[in-house]
Amino acid sequence: MKPDTEIIVRYAETDQMKVVHHSVYPVWFEAARTDYMEKAGYPYARIEKEGILLPLSRLECSFMEGAKYGDTILVKASIKKLSPVRIEINYKAHRKSDGVLLAEGVTVHAWTDENLKIINLKKQAPDLYKLLESGLEK
Amino acid sequence: MKPDTEIIVRYAETDQMKVVHHSVYPVWFEAARTDYMEKAGYPYARIEKEGILLPLSRLECSFMEGAKYGDTILVKASIKKLSPVRIEINYKAHRKSDGVLLAEGVTVHAWTDENLKIINLKKQAPDLYKLLESGLEK
Amino acid sequence: MKPDTEIIVRYAETDQMKVVHHSVYPVWFEAARTDYMEKAGYPYARIEKEGILLPLSRLECSFMEGAKYGDTILVKASIKKLSPVRIEINYKAHRKSDGVLLAEGVTVHAWTDENLKIINLKKQAPDLYKLLESGLEK
Amino acid sequence: MKPDTEIIVRYAETDQMKVVHHSVYPVWFEAARTDYMEKAGYPYARIEKEGILLPLSRLECSFMEGAKYGDTILVKASIKKLSPVRIEINYKAHRKSDGVLLAEGVTVHAWTDENLKIINLKKQAPDLYKLLESGLEK
């Protein structure tokens, strides 16, 4: 239902260890998050236009194997936890050619207004809250 | 009077050619630009607070030799041209250890308001204009 | 014959002017270059495995309008000049939704070995040279 | 004894939330790691020249408050755990102007050879191991 986000490794993303630098994975996770919301029919750009931001409060990532230039990566995002004030999202990044898991991670976000003050999403955007709730991992 | 900006190469800035990726130089140029304004006593963050932005309209860069992890780089920014609607800045990036020129470049910027509409800097911020004029390359 | 490379703006690519930072365009150009070679049947990752590198010697870019988060960008790469020791590539980045040209640029590259010493591509990889020649802009 | 690493926020590091993008903190942590080893008299560039790499196996980061353009950040790196096959490093990033803690994190690294195979650091580089051991947090 929610196919993975396909990412082609960029040359600029490699480092002199000849693998993708670890700081790139949070950017890929974000691309998968963006894609997830796009496919769910509520693009993140629209959420921001409604005055709601989603800053990170925590990031965790475990690295199993390096992604290389020439690789295509499949990143899967899934909602792990949801509350009116925060959301927790899981990610898995696989190498497309052989399905090997390269990295997995979690991001925790607060729901805030444009001044980065915490809001109650369930009250402020009940439709969005319901939509996210329906996507919660079983 | 305006000493160079010192930059220590970051591991993340290297690519699998084992040199700094070319897309990093515009970021270093910007750091030198920021430092130049800071030293001139009119920080760019203050300019933005006054509602003035400085988006790029053009970037040029020539690469002579690669910067490497472990290198310290000296970047010199100097004002090449100034008009009420635009500014042109020159950059030279040298390796500190032996003074070798690694790259040089130019950025051209428009003076705009927060909606990215062109403004006349001489009218809107005469003090800033005068300050920049005094820094023009002879 | 060589359709454009489609790029979805990443949140991390924006800056506080609420447009994509100019240093990102060289990365997009590179993605288009990678895609061009992939579609031509001679992936750049393969070129590197054969011991040939393609470092930049020059970059130029003009910025007309800012790309925004939520935009999809189409980047077209085309070979402008080719010689046994260098290659010059042109890029145009359009916003997909309305076709507006956001930026255009040029990169000039040297053909080198793994130690970044200039090589003669026509001699060292005649098949690749012929392939690139056939793609030259008319 | 080991003063903090001073980092000036770069414009390119901000995003459209007008704070530094979260993917930048791992890069700052790395800069602090590099600086730590430099000050300890065993630069990381030298470690790599001896054929030893230090890829990440895990990254964690908690974000308390956003860093802004115009801020100077102090990043403190300290060794939390050390074994012959891995090292764990802690980071704290404070805003220089008022000392507020913006983020803190941990990176876990494996000691490997150039093919990213695990090595025993205590055997392969006993001097480096001893040096790191002496820096362990009490």
Coordinates of C-alpha atoms in Angstrom, one line a residue:
Chain A
M1 CA 0.0 0.0 0.0
K2 CA 2.8 2.4 0.9
P3 CA 5.7 1.4 -1.4
D4 CA 9.2 2.4 -0.4
T5 CA 10.9 5.6 -1.4
E6 CA 13.6 5.1 -4.0
I7 CA 16.8 7.0 -3.6
I8 CA 19.7 7.0 -6.0
V9 CA 23.0 7.6 -4.2
R10 CA 24.5 11.0 -5.1
Y11 CA 28.3 11.4 -5.6
A12 CA 28.3 14.3 -3.2
E13 CA 26.9 12.0 -0.5
T14 CA 29.9 9.7 -0.5
D15 CA 33.0 10.4 1.7
Q16 CA 36.6 9.3 1.4
M17 CA 35.7 6.0 3.0
K18 CA 34.0 5.4 -0.3
V19 CA 30.6 4.9 1.3
V20 CA 27.7 7.3 2.0
H21 CA 28.4 9.6 4.9
H22 CA 26.3 8.8 8.0
S23 CA 24.9 12.4 8.1
V24 CA 23.1 11.7 4.8
Y25 CA 20.8 9.0 6.3
P26 CA 18.6 11.5 8.3
V27 CA 18.2 13.4 5.0
W28 CA 17.0 10.2 3.3
F29 CA 14.7 9.4 6.2
E30 CA 13.2 12.9 5.7
A31 CA 12.7 12.3 2.0
A32 CA 10.9 9.0 2.9
R33 CA 8.8 11.0 5.4
T34 CA 7.9 13.6 2.8
D35 CA 7.0 10.8 0.3
Y36 CA 4.9 9.0 2.9
M37 CA 2.8 12.1 3.5
E38 CA 2.6 12.8 -0.2
K39 CA 1.3 9.3 -0.9
A40 CA -1.1 9.6 2.1
G41 CA -2.6 12.6 0.3
Y42 CA -1.5 15.3 2.9
P43 CA 1.8 16.7 1.7
Y44 CA 4.1 18.0 4.3
A45 CA 4.3 21.3 2.4
R46 CA 0.6 21.7 2.9
I47 CA 1.0 21.0 6.7
E48 CA 3.5 23.8 6.9
K49 CA 1.2 26.1 4.9
E50 CA -1.4 25.5 7.7
G51 CA 1.1 26.8 10.2
I52 CA 2.2 23.5 11.6
L53 CA 5.8 22.4 11.9
L54 CA 7.3 19.1 12.9
P55 CA 10.8 19.7 14.3
L56 CA 12.9 16.8 15.5
S57 CA 13.4 16.2 19.2
R58 CA 15.3 12.9 18.7
L59 CA 17.1 10.9 16.1
E60 CA 18.6 7.4 16.3
C61 CA 20.2 5.4 13.6
S62 CA 22.1 2.1 13.4
F63 CA 24.4 1.5 10.4
M64 CA 24.8 -2.1 9.3
E65 CA 26.5 -1.7 5.9
G66 CA 27.6 1.2 3.8
A67 CA 25.7 2.5 0.8
K68 CA 27.8 3.1 -2.3
Y69 CA 27.8 5.4 -5.3
G70 CA 25.9 3.4 -8.0
D71 CA 23.5 1.9 -5.5
T72 CA 19.8 2.5 -5.4
I73 CA 18.3 2.6 -1.9
L74 CA 14.8 1.8 -0.8
V75 CA 13.7 3.6 2.3
K76 CA 10.6 2.6 4.2
A77 CA 9.0 5.0 6.6
S78 CA 6.3 3.9 9.1
I79 CA 4.5 5.5 12.0
K80 CA 5.5 3.9 15.2
K81 CA 3.7 6.0 17.8
L82 CA 1.4 9.0 17.7
S83 CA 0.1 11.3 20.3
P84 CA -1.5 14.8 20.1
V85 CA 1.8 16.4 20.9
R86 CA 4.4 14.1 19.2
I87 CA 5.0 11.5 16.5
E88 CA 7.6 8.7 16.2
I89 CA 8.6 7.4 12.9
N90 CA 10.6 4.3 12.0
Y91 CA 12.8 3.9 8.9
K92 CA 14.5 1.0 7.2
A93 CA 17.0 1.6 4.3
H94 CA 17.6 -1.4 2.0
R95 CA 19.9 -1.8 -1.0
K96 CA 17.6 -2.4 -3.9
S97 CA 19.8 -4.8 -5.8
D98 CA 20.0 -7.5 -3.1
G99 CA 17.6 -6.4 -0.4
V100 CA 20.4 -6.0 2.3
L101 CA 19.4 -3.8 5.2
L102 CA 21.9 -1.0 5.3
A103 CA 20.5 1.1 8.2
E104 CA 17.5 1.6 10.4
G105 CA 16.4 4.5 12.5
V106 CA 13.8 6.4 14.4
T107 CA 12.9 10.1 14.5
V108 CA 10.8 11.7 17.2
H109 CA 9.1 15.0 16.4
A110 CA 7.0 17.5 18.3
W111 CA 4.0 19.2 16.7
T112 CA 4.6 22.9 16.9
D113 CA 3.4 26.3 15.5
E114 CA 5.6 28.5 13.4
N115 CA 7.3 29.8 16.5
L116 CA 8.2 26.3 17.5
K117 CA 5.8 26.2 20.4
I118 CA 4.1 22.9 21.1
I119 CA 0.5 22.5 19.8
N120 CA -2.1 19.8 20.3
L121 CA -2.4 18.3 16.8
K122 CA -5.6 16.4 17.5
K123 CA -7.4 19.7 18.3
Q124 CA -5.7 21.9 15.7
A125 CA -5.8 19.5 12.7
P126 CA -8.2 16.6 13.5
D127 CA -8.3 15.4 9.9
L128 CA -4.5 15.1 9.7
Y129 CA -4.4 13.4 13.2
K130 CA -7.0 10.8 12.0
L131 CA -5.1 10.2 8.8
L132 CA -1.8 9.6 10.7
E133 CA -3.6 7.4 13.2
S134 CA -4.9 5.2 10.4
G135 CA -1.3 4.7 9.3
L136 CA 0.0 3.5 12.7
E137 CA 2.0 0.3 12.6
K138 CA 0.0 -2.7 13.9
Chain B
M1 CA 43.0 44.6 7.8
K2 CA 40.5 41.8 6.8
P3 CA 42.4 38.6 7.6
D4 CA 41.2 35.5 5.8
T5 CA 38.6 33.1 7.1
E6 CA 40.1 29.9 8.4
I7 CA 38.2 26.7 7.6
I8 CA 39.1 23.2 8.8
V9 CA 38.1 20.6 6.3
R10 CA 35.2 18.4 7.6
Y11 CA 35.2 14.6 6.9
A12 CA 31.6 14.9 5.6
E13 CA 32.9 17.4 3.0
T14 CA 35.1 14.8 1.3
D15 CA 33.9 12.5 -1.4
Q16 CA 35.1 9.2 -2.7
M17 CA 37.8 10.9 -4.9
K18 CA 39.3 11.7 -1.4
V19 CA 39.1 15.4 -2.0
V20 CA 36.5 18.0 -0.9
H21 CA 33.4 17.9 -3.1
H22 CA 33.1 20.9 -5.3
S23 CA 29.6 21.8 -4.0
V24 CA 31.3 22.6 -0.6
Y25 CA 33.3 25.6 -2.0
P26 CA 30.1 27.8 -2.3
V27 CA 29.5 27.0 1.3
W28 CA 33.0 28.1 2.3
F29 CA 32.7 31.2 0.2
E30 CA 29.5 32.0 2.1
A31 CA 31.3 31.4 5.4
A32 CA 34.0 33.9 4.3
R33 CA 31.2 36.4 3.3
T34 CA 29.6 36.0 6.7
D35 CA 33.0 36.5 8.4
Y36 CA 33.8 39.6 6.2
M37 CA 30.5 41.3 7.3
E38 CA 31.1 40.3 10.9
K39 CA 34.5 41.8 10.9
A40 CA 33.2 44.9 9.1
G41 CA 30.9 45.4 12.1
Y42 CA 27.6 44.8 10.2
P43 CA 26.8 41.0 10.6
Y44 CA 24.7 39.5 7.9
A45 CA 22.3 38.2 10.5
R46 CA 21.6 41.9 11.3
I47 CA 21.1 42.7 7.7
E48 CA 18.4 40.0 7.5
K49 CA 16.8 41.3 10.7
E50 CA 16.4 44.6 8.9
G51 CA 14.4 42.8 6.2
I52 CA 17.2 42.7 3.6
L53 CA 18.2 39.5 1.8
L54 CA 21.1 38.8 -0.5
P55 CA 20.1 35.9 -2.8
L56 CA 22.6 34.7 -5.4
S57 CA 22.0 35.4 -9.0
R58 CA 25.3 33.9 -10.2
L59 CA 28.1 31.7 -9.1
E60 CA 31.4 30.9 -10.8
C61 CA 34.2 28.8 -9.4
S62 CA 37.5 27.4 -10.8
F63 CA 39.2 24.5 -9.1
M64 CA 42.9 24.2 -9.3
E65 CA 43.7 21.6 -6.7
G66 CA 41.7 19.5 -4.3
A67 CA 41.4 20.3 -0.6
K68 CA 41.9 17.2 1.6
Y69 CA 40.7 16.1 5.0
G70 CA 43.4 17.3 7.5
D71 CA 43.9 20.5 5.6
T72 CA 43.2 24.0 6.9
I73 CA 41.9 26.4 4.3
L74 CA 42.2 30.1 4.2
V75 CA 39.4 31.8 2.3
K76 CA 39.6 35.5 1.4
A77 CA 36.5 37.4 0.3
S78 CA 36.7 40.8 -1.3
I79 CA 34.1 43.1 -2.8
K80 CA 34.6 43.4 -6.6
K81 CA 31.7 45.5 -7.7
L82 CA 28.8 47.3 -5.9
S83 CA 25.7 49.0 -7.2
P84 CA 22.5 50.0 -5.4
V85 CA 20.8 46.8 -6.7
R86 CA 23.6 44.2 -6.7
I87 CA 27.0 43.2 -5.3
E88 CA 29.8 41.1 -6.7
I89 CA 32.2 39.3 -4.4
N90 CA 35.5 37.5 -5.2
Y91 CA 36.9 34.6 -3.3
K92 CA 40.3 32.9 -3.1
A93 CA 40.8 29.6 -1.2
H94 CA 44.4 28.7 -0.3
R95 CA 45.8 25.7 1.6
K96 CA 47.2 27.1 4.8
S97 CA 50.2 24.8 5.1
D98 CA 51.9 25.9 1.8
G99 CA 49.8 28.7 0.5
V100 CA 48.8 26.9 -2.7
L101 CA 45.7 28.4 -4.4
L102 CA 43.0 25.6 -4.5
A103 CA 40.1 27.5 -6.0
E104 CA 38.8 30.9 -6.8
G105 CA 35.3 32.1 -7.5
V106 CA 32.8 34.9 -7.8
T107 CA 29.3 35.3 -6.5
V108 CA 26.8 37.9 -7.8
H109 CA 23.9 38.8 -5.5
A110 CA 20.8 40.9 -5.7
W111 CA 19.6 43.1 -2.8
T112 CA 16.0 42.1 -2.1
D113 CA 13.3 42.3 0.5
E114 CA 11.9 39.3 2.3
N115 CA 9.7 38.4 -0.6
L116 CA 12.9 38.3 -2.8
K117 CA 11.8 41.5 -4.7
I118 CA 14.7 43.8 -5.7
I119 CA 15.4 46.8 -3.6
N120 CA 17.7 49.8 -3.8
L121 CA 20.2 49.3 -1.1
K122 CA 21.6 52.8 -1.3
K123 CA 18.2 54.2 -0.4
Q124 CA 17.0 51.6 2.0
A125 CA 20.2 51.1 4.0
P126 CA 22.6 54.0 3.2
D127 CA 25.0 53.2 6.1
L128 CA 25.4 49.6 5.0
Y129 CA 25.9 50.8 1.4
K130 CA 28.6 53.3 2.5
L131 CA 30.3 50.6 4.5
L132 CA 30.5 48.2 1.6
E133 CA 31.6 50.9 -0.8
S134 CA 34.6 51.6 1.5
G135 CA 35.6 47.9 1.2
L136 CA 35.6 47.9 -2.6
E137 CA 38.7 46.4 -4.1
K138 CA 41.0 49.1 -5.4
Chain C
M1 CA 15.6 10.4 -26.2
K2 CA 17.3 11.5 -22.9
P3 CA 14.4 12.5 -20.7
D4 CA 15.2 14.9 -17.8
T5 CA 16.2 13.8 -14.4
E6 CA 13.4 14.3 -11.9
I7 CA 14.3 15.6 -8.5
I8 CA 12.1 16.1 -5.5
V9 CA 13.2 19.0 -3.3
R10 CA 14.4 17.8 0.1
Y11 CA 13.7 19.8 3.3
A12 CA 17.3 19.8 4.2
E13 CA 18.1 21.5 0.9
T14 CA 16.1 24.6 1.8
D15 CA 17.6 27.5 3.8
Q16 CA 16.1 30.2 5.9
M17 CA 15.2 32.3 2.8
K18 CA 12.7 29.4 2.3
V19 CA 14.3 28.5 -1.1
V20 CA 16.8 25.8 -2.0
H21 CA 20.3 26.9 -1.1
H22 CA 22.5 27.6 -4.1
S23 CA 25.1 25.1 -3.2
V24 CA 22.5 22.3 -3.8
Y25 CA 22.3 23.0 -7.6
P26 CA 25.8 21.5 -8.3
V27 CA 24.6 18.4 -6.5
W28 CA 21.5 18.2 -8.7
F29 CA 23.6 18.8 -11.8
E30 CA 25.7 15.9 -10.7
A31 CA 22.7 13.7 -10.2
A32 CA 21.6 14.6 -13.8
R33 CA 25.1 13.8 -15.1
T34 CA 25.0 10.4 -13.3
D35 CA 21.5 9.8 -14.8
Y36 CA 22.7 10.8 -18.2
M37 CA 25.5 8.3 -18.2
E38 CA 23.2 5.6 -16.7
K39 CA 20.7 6.1 -19.5
A40 CA 23.5 6.1 -22.1
G41 CA 24.4 2.6 -20.9
Y42 CA 27.8 3.5 -19.4
P43 CA 27.2 4.3 -15.7
Y44 CA 29.7 6.6 -14.0
A45 CA 30.3 4.1 -11.3
R46 CA 31.6 1.8 -14.0
I47 CA 33.9 4.6 -15.4
E48 CA 35.4 4.9 -11.9
K49 CA 35.9 1.1 -11.6
E50 CA 38.0 1.4 -14.8
G51 CA 40.2 3.8 -13.0
I52 CA 38.9 7.0 -14.7
L53 CA 37.8 10.0 -12.6
L54 CA 36.1 13.2 -13.8
P55 CA 37.0 16.0 -11.3
L56 CA 35.6 19.5 -11.9
S57 CA 37.8 22.2 -13.1
R58 CA 35.1 24.8 -13.4
L59 CA 31.5 25.5 -12.3
E60 CA 29.2 28.2 -13.4
C61 CA 25.6 28.7 -12.4
S62 CA 22.9 31.4 -13.0
F63 CA 19.9 31.5 -10.7
M64 CA 16.7 32.9 -12.0
E65 CA 14.1 31.8 -9.5
G66 CA 14.2 29.8 -6.2
A67 CA 13.2 26.2 -6.0
K68 CA 10.9 25.5 -3.0
Y69 CA 10.1 22.6 -0.7
G70 CA 7.2 20.8 -2.3
D71 CA 8.5 21.4 -5.9
T72 CA 9.6 18.7 -8.3
I73 CA 12.5 19.8 -10.5
L74 CA 13.5 18.6 -13.9
V75 CA 17.2 18.8 -14.7
K76 CA 18.4 18.3 -18.2
A77 CA 22.1 17.6 -18.8
S78 CA 23.7 17.8 -22.2
I79 CA 27.2 17.6 -23.5
K80 CA 28.4 20.9 -24.9
K81 CA 32.1 20.2 -25.7
L82 CA 34.3 17.1 -25.7
S83 CA 38.0 16.7 -26.2
P84 CA 40.3 13.8 -25.2
V85 CA 41.3 15.7 -22.0
R86 CA 38.1 17.4 -21.0
I87 CA 34.3 17.6 -21.2
E88 CA 31.9 20.5 -20.8
I89 CA 28.3 19.8 -19.7
N90 CA 25.3 22.1 -19.7
Y91 CA 22.4 21.9 -17.3
K92 CA 18.9 23.5 -17.2
A93 CA 16.7 23.1 -14.1
H94 CA 13.0 23.7 -14.6
R95 CA 10.1 23.6 -12.1
K96 CA 8.0 20.7 -13.2
S97 CA 4.6 22.2 -12.4
D98 CA 4.8 25.2 -14.7
G99 CA 8.0 24.7 -16.7
V100 CA 9.7 27.8 -15.4
L101 CA 13.5 27.8 -15.7
L102 CA 15.0 28.1 -12.2
A103 CA 18.7 27.9 -13.0
E104 CA 21.2 26.9 -15.7
G105 CA 24.8 26.1 -15.4
V106 CA 27.9 24.6 -16.9
T107 CA 30.5 22.2 -15.5
V108 CA 33.9 21.6 -17.0
H109 CA 35.8 18.4 -16.1
A110 CA 39.2 16.9 -16.7
W111 CA 39.6 13.2 -17.4
T112 CA 42.1 11.9 -14.9
D113 CA 43.4 8.7 -13.4
E114 CA 42.9 7.8 -9.7
N115 CA 45.8 10.1 -8.7
L116 CA 44.0 13.0 -10.4
K117 CA 46.6 13.1 -13.2
I118 CA 45.2 14.1 -16.6
I119 CA 44.7 11.2 -19.1
N120 CA 43.8 11.1 -22.8
L121 CA 40.3 9.6 -22.8
K122 CA 40.2 8.9 -26.5
K123 CA 43.2 6.5 -26.1
Q124 CA 42.4 5.1 -22.7
A125 CA 38.6 4.4 -23.2
P126 CA 37.8 4.8 -26.9
D127 CA 34.3 3.2 -26.5
L128 CA 33.4 5.7 -23.9
Y129 CA 34.8 8.6 -25.9
K130 CA 32.8 7.5 -29.0
L131 CA 29.6 7.2 -26.9
L132 CA 30.0 10.7 -25.5
E133 CA 30.8 12.1 -28.9
S134 CA 27.5 10.8 -30.2
G135 CA 25.7 12.7 -27.5
L136 CA 27.3 16.1 -28.3
E137 CA 24.8 18.9 -28.7
K138 CA 24.2 19.8 -32.3
Chain D
M1 CA 42.3 20.6 29.3
K2 CA 40.3 19.8 26.1
P3 CA 38.5 23.1 25.3
D4 CA 35.3 22.9 23.2
T5 CA 35.3 23.1 19.5
E6 CA 33.9 26.4 18.3
I7 CA 31.6 26.3 15.3
I8 CA 30.0 29.3 13.5
V9 CA 26.7 28.4 12.0
R10 CA 26.7 28.5 8.2
Y11 CA 23.8 29.9 6.2
A12 CA 23.6 26.7 4.2
E13 CA 23.1 24.8 7.4
T14 CA 19.8 26.5 8.1
D15 CA 16.5 25.2 6.7
Q16 CA 13.1 26.9 6.1
M17 CA 12.2 26.5 9.8
K18 CA 15.0 29.2 10.3
V19 CA 17.0 26.8 12.5
V20 CA 19.9 24.6 11.7
H21 CA 18.8 21.3 10.0
H22 CA 19.1 18.3 12.3
S23 CA 21.4 16.4 9.8
V24 CA 24.1 19.1 10.5
Y25 CA 24.6 18.0 14.1
P26 CA 26.4 14.8 13.2
V27 CA 28.7 16.8 11.0
W28 CA 29.4 19.2 13.9
F29 CA 30.0 16.2 16.2
E30 CA 32.5 14.9 13.7
A31 CA 34.3 18.2 13.6
A32 CA 34.5 18.1 17.4
R33 CA 35.8 14.5 17.2
T34 CA 38.5 15.6 14.6
D35 CA 39.4 18.5 16.9
Y36 CA 39.6 16.3 19.9
M37 CA 42.1 14.0 18.2
E38 CA 44.1 16.9 16.8
K39 CA 44.4 18.4 20.3
A40 CA 45.3 15.0 21.7
G41 CA 48.3 15.0 19.3
Y42 CA 47.1 12.1 17.1
P43 CA 45.1 13.7 14.2
Y44 CA 42.4 11.5 12.6
A45 CA 44.0 12.1 9.2
R46 CA 47.1 10.3 10.6
I47 CA 45.0 7.4 11.9
E48 CA 43.6 7.0 8.4
K49 CA 47.1 7.1 6.9
E50 CA 48.0 4.2 9.1
G51 CA 45.2 2.2 7.4
I52 CA 42.7 2.5 10.3
L53 CA 39.1 3.7 9.7
L54 CA 36.4 4.5 12.3
P55 CA 33.0 4.1 10.6
L56 CA 29.9 4.7 12.6
S57 CA 27.7 1.9 13.7
R58 CA 25.3 4.0 15.7
L59 CA 24.2 7.6 16.1
E60 CA 21.8 9.1 18.7
C61 CA 21.0 12.8 19.1
S62 CA 18.5 14.7 21.2
F63 CA 17.5 18.2 20.2
M64 CA 16.5 20.7 22.8
E65 CA 16.6 24.0 21.1
G66 CA 17.4 25.2 17.5
A67 CA 20.7 26.7 16.6
K68 CA 20.3 29.9 14.4
Y69 CA 22.3 31.7 11.8
G70 CA 24.5 34.2 13.7
D71 CA 25.0 31.8 16.6
T72 CA 28.4 30.4 17.6
I73 CA 28.2 26.9 18.9
L74 CA 30.5 25.2 21.4
V75 CA 30.7 21.4 20.9
K76 CA 32.3 19.2 23.5
A77 CA 33.4 15.7 22.6
S78 CA 34.3 13.2 25.3
I79 CA 35.1 9.5 25.2
K80 CA 32.5 7.5 27.0
K81 CA 33.5 3.9 26.4
L82 CA 36.5 2.2 24.7
S83 CA 37.2 -1.4 23.8
P84 CA 39.7 -2.9 21.4
V85 CA 37.0 -3.1 18.7
R86 CA 34.8 -0.1 19.3
I87 CA 34.6 3.4 20.8
E88 CA 31.7 5.4 22.1
I89 CA 31.8 9.2 22.1
N90 CA 29.5 11.7 23.8
Y91 CA 28.8 15.2 22.5
K92 CA 27.2 18.3 23.9
A93 CA 26.5 21.4 21.8
H94 CA 25.9 24.7 23.6
R95 CA 25.1 28.1 22.3
K96 CA 28.1 30.3 23.2
S97 CA 26.3 33.5 23.9
D98 CA 24.2 32.2 26.9
G99 CA 25.5 28.6 27.4
V100 CA 22.1 27.0 26.6
L101 CA 22.4 23.3 25.7
L102 CA 21.0 22.9 22.2
A103 CA 21.7 19.2 21.5
E104 CA 23.5 16.2 22.9
G105 CA 24.4 13.0 21.2
V106 CA 26.4 9.8 21.1
T107 CA 28.3 8.1 18.3
V108 CA 29.4 4.5 18.4
H109 CA 32.2 3.5 16.0
A110 CA 34.0 0.3 15.0
W111 CA 37.7 0.2 14.4
T112 CA 38.3 -1.2 10.9
D113 CA 40.9 -1.6 8.2
E114 CA 40.5 0.1 4.8
N115 CA 38.1 -2.6 3.6
L116 CA 35.9 -1.9 6.6
K117 CA 36.8 -5.2 8.3
I118 CA 36.9 -5.0 12.1
I119 CA 40.3 -4.9 13.7
N120 CA 41.7 -5.0 17.2
L121 CA 43.0 -1.5 17.9
K122 CA 44.8 -2.5 21.1
K123 CA 47.0 -4.8 19.1
Q124 CA 47.3 -2.8 15.9
A125 CA 47.9 0.6 17.3
P126 CA 48.7 0.2 21.0
D127 CA 49.9 3.9 21.4
L128 CA 46.7 5.2 20.0
Y129 CA 44.7 2.9 22.2
K130 CA 46.6 4.0 25.3
L131 CA 46.1 7.7 24.4
L132 CA 42.3 7.2 24.0
E133 CA 42.2 5.2 27.2
S134 CA 43.7 8.1 29.1
G135 CA 41.0 10.4 27.8
L136 CA 38.1 8.2 29.0
E137 CA 35.4 10.0 31.0
K138 CA 35.7 9.4 34.7

